[in-house]
């Protein structure tokens, strides 16, 4: 018989339903078809089976009901015997049945009698059903486990205490008898489960006058082996004075035998224990004294409103209960069997040397350092709390950035510029590429100026060269010292270098130091011609002898081509052209050799070194 | 925050504008406004729709290959922040932009130049051939310049006298 499973009792059917169920089952589970023409033994068998089946079913069902109910043993046998008697009788009769209809009627009669029996006990079944429903609603209390009982006057704060330490949600109201029945909650202490039972309030009355609700609490106090917490309302806000409560205590203290008792003074927020009157205090001390006399009793104060001391009370109660139970167990015979089985082994010390646990020094150091670090290091959370909490302070995510320059940490970089994404353009060598790009583009004004200058100069050079080329055939190749155009002077060099942007002084000095001095002769002051020297406008005052010589050997002035007019002793222009050509031919040759005229047979150097030096391949070098 | 390109017309989609459509194969289509979105839903090919950039590039109306386009490239790896680099980039963007727009307008000018030349030629031809419509060949022979003869109208005296009271 399981005591805790009141909820698991099967539903007790009422009389009529019971009969219906059994009969329909009989009809379904046994063969239904039978004919007149069958052998008589078969017919008998058929009906006997039905009767027996019905009897069995009744028996089964009733026994399950009775078994599940806690205390109905005697009823069981009576009922059973009734039904089985009926069944036996009819089976006997059926053995002698000779016709189908007779057998059938016998069966019907048997079933009918069984059903009447059940109908008669119908009311009892209804009553059982009610009990079952009621019992199912009872809280399941395990009488053997660790239990704590809360008792006291109504409205002292038992249910609120219960709500505080367990997950039970008991009604707490200002009127008395809010709690009308027992409530069970569970709480944990040192990894063990404790049942906490909340009782309705008890008034101080003689035993016989108590109502059912109070009897609940009294019964549970009497029968359960549990720790008792007697609640006392110090402030008197429950409506009963301390003296009344003390009286109650004394009247039921007989029930507290052999139970750990704790007197709990509740509602200390309204009235502290020290503030009560002298008489009251005496009463309280009396109660305390009584408590001390029993198994370890104690007086505690608490307030369920401010939750002050609630945990202390719970712990104290649990502790005391546990100790008591352990003690009892130790005293009982059973424990000895267990004790024999376990023992704690300690190594026997062989000498007086102390051998503590060995922790390497490094580990100790790191542990110490970690501890120090934990204290010293300021976390982001601390920072947040300092600056106003979660909603006010927003952490700076940028402060731990790794950048080449720490000043850049708070920089805001634009993401969009003129319809472009800036991030798409970032490139370490963007400047180089930009330069290249600009090169492809048009030139700037300075560049254009420079370009214009360059082109001008180049065109001049080209012009000069062309002119030179065109007259190359008829122009003599004259060494530089005979330059008529005065192109190779240091002043000119200096001017040109300075126009290019260089400082010419060094070069000029060097040139002058290296140049060979010439004898000064009478020179003919002769200005240069314009034709051959369009570039050099300035006046050259070079050595006069050079000039004399060079002018005499420079190329002759070119005459503009003129129209060939016939005449001057020639018959026509064709002939004249021919004569001019012939004349030019000879002149050309002479000009090329830098001769002034037909009669000029001057040899500038009589003995050029290159012809008069060196060894001979054959012959002697004595004369040349 | 990024500026995206409209899939249909290739204009920039600023934040807060337009619609994005994600297809079942996870391809994202962004549209700058409902016009492009509706055209897309009609399954029109942007390369055939005259006002889109795709059409213009395909048909040579706008510049396609240029070195300025290589500056702008989507980078997937972020670079560490460098203030100098950021500054240079911002300045460079402006210059690159100017160069690119200049080149684009040059491209268009070049493209339109042949048209201009052609129109000039045509104009000259017409001048030559059609001058007889506005100036008589006889008058042209007398005065070979192209100034058109002015129409002379004789105004009678009576009319002027009538007008006087009105002017007052």
Coordinates of C-alpha atoms in Angstrom, one line a residue, chain A residues 22 24 40 67 238 288 304 337 406 412-413 447 452 471 496 500 510-511 572 587 589:
Chain A
X22 CA -18.3 -5.5 -17.1
X24 CA -20.0 -5.1 -22.3
X40 CA -25.0 -29.7 -25.9
X67 CA -6.1 -2.7 -2.8
X238 CA -2.1 39.6 14.8
X288 CA 12.5 30.1 26.1
X304 CA 9.5 38.2 7.2
X337 CA 26.0 -2.7 10.5
X406 CA 48.7 57.6 -31.0
X412 CA 37.1 60.6 -37.7
X413 CA 37.6 59.6 -41.3
X447 CA 55.4 73.8 -68.4
X452 CA 57.6 77.1 -76.0
X471 CA 76.5 75.8 -97.8
X496 CA 74.8 81.0 -72.6
X500 CA 70.7 78.0 -68.7
X510 CA 89.5 77.8 -66.3
X511 CA 89.1 78.5 -70.0
X572 CA 71.0 84.2 -124.7
X587 CA 85.2 79.9 -107.4
X589 CA 87.0 75.1 -105.5

